[in-house]
Amino acid sequence: MNKEWSALNKTMQTQIKNKDTYQAGIYTLFNLRNQLMQTLISFRKKLNRKEFDAIPFINADGYHSKTIAYSVWHIFRIEDIVAHVLISEEEQVFSAGNYQKRISSPIITTGNELVKQQIADFSEQLNLEELYLYIFEVKESTEKIIKNLSYDDLKKKISKERKENLKLMNVVSADESAVWLIDYWCKKDIQGLIQMPFSRHWIMHVEACLRIENKIQIGMGGLQ
C-alpha cells in the first residue's frame, strides 16, 4: 500500500474515534480522498481509451483483475449507494442526474457480478467523460453528507427499513458475488462505513489501477 495513503488512512481512523479529534479526522479523510482523486484524474489525462478498457490481469485474483474504467465505476457506484441510500436516505446522484443514460451503462449495480471478459465488454460501453462528471458529483455530495455528521452519529447503525429499501432498489446484484455487500454494509455503523467504502475501498482500487497502468505502459508497451 502507498505509504502516504496508508498513513493518512491510519491517522484518520484514530482521529475519528475520539470526540476531541473527530473534526481533524474528517479533514484527514478529505485530504486522503483528494489525493486519490488526483490519481484518478491523472488516468484521464494520461491514458487513451484502449488503456482504460484493457484488462491485462484478466485471469488473476484481486482488485487488479479489472479494468481502470470498471474500477472507477465500481468505486463510485458503491459510494453513491452507501452515502445516499444507507446514510442520508436521499436520492442517489446516479438517478438524480440521469447518469445511466449519460454514461451509457447497461447496468445500475456496483458491477461485482461481472467477471473477466464481461468486465472488459462493460468497460467499452461507458462514456468516460460522463463517468468522470458522475464521480466528481458523487465525491462532492458524499463529503457534504459527511460534514453534516456529528461525532455521535458515527455509532448509528443502518436501520432494517433502509436495508430492505436497498434490496428493493436492485442496485446490488442478487448474484452471490455481489449480494453479500448488503449484509456487509448494514452490519457496520457509520464510522465503519467511513473507514471502508469512503476511504480504504478507494485506496485498494486506486492502487490496483496503478498496477494495471504500469502493466499496460511497461509490460505491454502501451496500447494504441
C-alpha positions as a Python dict, from the first residue, in 0.01 Angstrom:
ca = {
    (1, 'M'): (0, 0, 0),
    (2, 'N'): (118, 354, -78),
    (3, 'K'): (287, 466, 244),
    (4, 'E'): (141, 817, 245),
    (5, 'W'): (-213, 696, 178),
    (6, 'S'): (-175, 421, 437),
    (7, 'A'): (-51, 672, 696),
    (8, 'L'): (-335, 913, 627),
    (9, 'N'): (-588, 632, 649),
    (10, 'K'): (-443, 511, 979),
    (11, 'T'): (-437, 864, 1121),
    (12, 'M'): (-794, 927, 1012),
    (13, 'Q'): (-919, 607, 1175),
    (14, 'T'): (-753, 704, 1504),
    (15, 'Q'): (-880, 1062, 1493),
    (16, 'I'): (-1246, 988, 1424),
    (17, 'K'): (-1264, 753, 1723),
    (18, 'N'): (-1212, 1044, 1962),
    (19, 'K'): (-1461, 1327, 2001),
    (20, 'D'): (-1184, 1583, 2050),
    (21, 'T'): (-1009, 1489, 1725),
    (22, 'Y'): (-1314, 1392, 1518),
    (23, 'Q'): (-1318, 1707, 1305),
    (24, 'A'): (-944, 1673, 1241),
    (25, 'G'): (-1016, 1318, 1130),
    (26, 'I'): (-1269, 1438, 874),
    (27, 'Y'): (-1009, 1683, 743),
    (28, 'T'): (-759, 1396, 715),
    (29, 'L'): (-1019, 1184, 534),
    (30, 'F'): (-1085, 1457, 279),
    (31, 'N'): (-712, 1508, 228),
    (32, 'L'): (-673, 1138, 154),
    (33, 'R'): (-969, 1137, -84),
    (34, 'N'): (-836, 1444, -266),
    (35, 'Q'): (-502, 1272, -323),
    (36, 'L'): (-671, 958, -452),
    (37, 'M'): (-897, 1162, -678),
    (38, 'Q'): (-594, 1334, -828),
    (39, 'T'): (-462, 992, -923),
    (40, 'L'): (-792, 906, -1090),
    (41, 'I'): (-780, 1238, -1276),
    (42, 'S'): (-425, 1160, -1389),
    (43, 'F'): (-550, 843, -1560),
    (44, 'R'): (-794, 1052, -1762),
    (45, 'K'): (-511, 1277, -1874),
    (46, 'K'): (-252, 1009, -1948),
    (47, 'L'): (-438, 705, -2078),
    (48, 'N'): (-615, 651, -2407),
    (49, 'R'): (-945, 474, -2448),
    (50, 'K'): (-799, 130, -2512),
    (51, 'E'): (-589, 159, -2199),
    (52, 'F'): (-893, 245, -1987),
    (53, 'D'): (-1061, -71, -2117),
    (54, 'A'): (-755, -300, -2101),
    (55, 'I'): (-763, -597, -1864),
    (56, 'P'): (-403, -726, -1854),
    (57, 'F'): (-458, -939, -1541),
    (58, 'I'): (-781, -1099, -1663),
    (59, 'N'): (-710, -1437, -1500),
    (60, 'A'): (-574, -1302, -1171),
    (61, 'D'): (-743, -1289, -834),
    (62, 'G'): (-768, -947, -677),
    (63, 'Y'): (-866, -588, -749),
    (64, 'H'): (-612, -564, -1034),
    (65, 'S'): (-806, -825, -1235),
    (66, 'K'): (-1037, -546, -1360),
    (67, 'T'): (-1009, -253, -1599),
    (68, 'I'): (-949, 106, -1492),
    (69, 'A'): (-1283, 213, -1638),
    (70, 'Y'): (-1463, -57, -1440),
    (71, 'S'): (-1275, 32, -1122),
    (72, 'V'): (-1377, 399, -1145),
    (73, 'W'): (-1740, 296, -1196),
    (74, 'H'): (-1727, 45, -910),
    (75, 'I'): (-1572, 280, -650),
    (76, 'F'): (-1834, 547, -703),
    (77, 'R'): (-2143, 333, -752),
    (78, 'I'): (-2068, 182, -412),
    (79, 'E'): (-2009, 525, -258),
    (80, 'D'): (-2324, 672, -412),
    (81, 'I'): (-2536, 382, -284),
    (82, 'V'): (-2389, 377, 67),
    (83, 'A'): (-2390, 754, 113),
    (84, 'H'): (-2735, 826, -22),
    (85, 'V'): (-2941, 511, 31),
    (86, 'L'): (-2798, 392, 362),
    (87, 'I'): (-2668, 703, 540),
    (88, 'S'): (-2865, 1007, 427),
    (89, 'E'): (-3169, 831, 276),
    (90, 'E'): (-3167, 1060, -25),
    (91, 'E'): (-3190, 1006, -398),
    (92, 'Q'): (-2870, 872, -549),
    (93, 'V'): (-2663, 1104, -767),
    (94, 'F'): (-2686, 830, -1030),
    (95, 'S'): (-3064, 854, -1063),
    (96, 'A'): (-3100, 1225, -990),
    (97, 'G'): (-2853, 1308, -1267),
    (98, 'N'): (-2985, 1051, -1517),
    (99, 'Y'): (-2634, 907, -1526),
    (100, 'Q'): (-2721, 561, -1650),
    (101, 'K'): (-2827, 711, -1982),
    (102, 'R'): (-2548, 968, -1984),
    (103, 'I'): (-2276, 713, -1911),
    (104, 'S'): (-2439, 458, -2147),
    (105, 'S'): (-2416, 188, -1882),
    (106, 'P'): (-2607, -137, -1933),
    (107, 'I'): (-2626, -184, -1553),
    (108, 'I'): (-2719, 18, -1245),
    (109, 'T'): (-2537, -208, -998),
    (110, 'T'): (-2192, -196, -839),
    (111, 'G'): (-2061, -437, -1103),
    (112, 'N'): (-1947, -703, -854),
    (113, 'E'): (-2131, -966, -1054),
    (114, 'L'): (-1919, -909, -1366),
    (115, 'V'): (-1614, -1127, -1436),
    (116, 'K'): (-1326, -1135, -1684),
    (117, 'Q'): (-1444, -1059, -2040),
    (118, 'Q'): (-1774, -927, -1906),
    (119, 'I'): (-1575, -654, -1729),
    (120, 'A'): (-1388, -567, -2048),
    (121, 'D'): (-1709, -558, -2255),
    (122, 'F'): (-1883, -345, -1993),
    (123, 'S'): (-1593, -100, -1980),
    (124, 'E'): (-1601, -41, -2355),
    (125, 'Q'): (-1962, 76, -2335),
    (126, 'L'): (-1901, 352, -2082),
    (127, 'N'): (-1888, 718, -2175),
    (128, 'L'): (-1577, 822, -1984),
    (129, 'E'): (-1649, 1194, -1995),
    (130, 'E'): (-1986, 1144, -1829),
    (131, 'L'): (-1843, 883, -1591),
    (132, 'Y'): (-1594, 1139, -1461),
    (133, 'L'): (-1867, 1401, -1421),
    (134, 'Y'): (-2051, 1141, -1215),
    (135, 'I'): (-1759, 1063, -985),
    (136, 'F'): (-1691, 1432, -920),
    (137, 'E'): (-2055, 1483, -824),
    (138, 'V'): (-2064, 1175, -602),
    (139, 'K'): (-1748, 1278, -419),
    (140, 'E'): (-1880, 1628, -354),
    (141, 'S'): (-2220, 1501, -242),
    (142, 'T'): (-2074, 1238, -10),
    (143, 'E'): (-1846, 1491, 155),
    (144, 'K'): (-2139, 1723, 220),
    (145, 'I'): (-2313, 1434, 395),
    (146, 'I'): (-2002, 1354, 599),
    (147, 'K'): (-1955, 1719, 701),
    (148, 'N'): (-2306, 1720, 847),
    (149, 'L'): (-2242, 1412, 1061),
    (150, 'S'): (-2176, 1470, 1429),
    (151, 'Y'): (-1939, 1257, 1633),
    (152, 'D'): (-2240, 1089, 1796),
    (153, 'D'): (-2380, 999, 1453),
    (154, 'L'): (-2085, 766, 1395),
    (155, 'K'): (-2229, 498, 1622),
    (156, 'K'): (-2562, 486, 1444),
    (157, 'K'): (-2649, 156, 1278),
    (158, 'I'): (-2827, 111, 947),
    (159, 'S'): (-3198, 54, 1009),
    (160, 'K'): (-3380, -256, 889),
    (161, 'E'): (-3605, -30, 682),
    (162, 'R'): (-3310, 118, 493),
    (163, 'K'): (-3165, -227, 438),
    (164, 'E'): (-3494, -353, 292),
    (165, 'N'): (-3523, -41, 76),
    (166, 'L'): (-3175, -109, -59),
    (167, 'K'): (-3274, -463, -154),
    (168, 'L'): (-3579, -337, -342),
    (169, 'M'): (-3376, -89, -547),
    (170, 'N'): (-3179, -365, -727),
    (171, 'V'): (-2861, -159, -723),
    (172, 'V'): (-2678, -458, -579),
    (173, 'S'): (-2697, -770, -795),
    (174, 'A'): (-2866, -1079, -649),
    (175, 'D'): (-2569, -1282, -775),
    (176, 'E'): (-2376, -1444, -489),
    (177, 'S'): (-2066, -1248, -590),
    (178, 'A'): (-2246, -924, -509),
    (179, 'V'): (-2544, -975, -277),
    (180, 'W'): (-2319, -1022, 28),
    (181, 'L'): (-2248, -648, 11),
    (182, 'I'): (-2589, -567, 159),
    (183, 'D'): (-2524, -755, 484),
    (184, 'Y'): (-2164, -636, 490),
    (185, 'W'): (-2263, -268, 478),
    (186, 'C'): (-2565, -297, 703),
    (187, 'K'): (-2374, -467, 984),
    (188, 'K'): (-2148, -161, 1011),
    (189, 'D'): (-2214, 164, 1192),
    (190, 'I'): (-2148, 498, 1020),
    (191, 'Q'): (-1788, 501, 1140),
    (192, 'G'): (-1733, 161, 981),
    (193, 'L'): (-1872, 284, 650),
    (194, 'I'): (-1640, 585, 655),
    (195, 'Q'): (-1348, 350, 715),
    (196, 'M'): (-1427, 122, 421),
    (197, 'P'): (-1629, 245, 123),
    (198, 'F'): (-1522, 607, 172),
    (199, 'S'): (-1151, 553, 231),
    (200, 'R'): (-989, 209, 232),
    (201, 'H'): (-1201, 88, -61),
    (202, 'W'): (-1074, 381, -266),
    (203, 'I'): (-713, 302, -175),
    (204, 'M'): (-735, -64, -273),
    (205, 'H'): (-891, 4, -611),
    (206, 'V'): (-674, 306, -698),
    (207, 'E'): (-361, 107, -617),
    (208, 'A'): (-492, -175, -836),
    (209, 'C'): (-544, 78, -1115),
    (210, 'L'): (-184, 192, -1079),
    (211, 'R'): (-75, -169, -1115),
    (212, 'I'): (-287, -204, -1428),
    (213, 'E'): (-145, 120, -1568),
    (214, 'N'): (210, 3, -1502),
    (215, 'K'): (145, -328, -1677),
    (216, 'I'): (-3, -152, -1977),
    (217, 'Q'): (268, 111, -2010),
    (218, 'I'): (570, -108, -1936),
    (219, 'G'): (477, -471, -1962),
    (220, 'M'): (260, -435, -2272),
    (221, 'G'): (432, -135, -2428),
    (222, 'G'): (120, 79, -2424),
    (223, 'L'): (-194, 29, -2628),
    (224, 'Q'): (-263, 227, -2942),
}
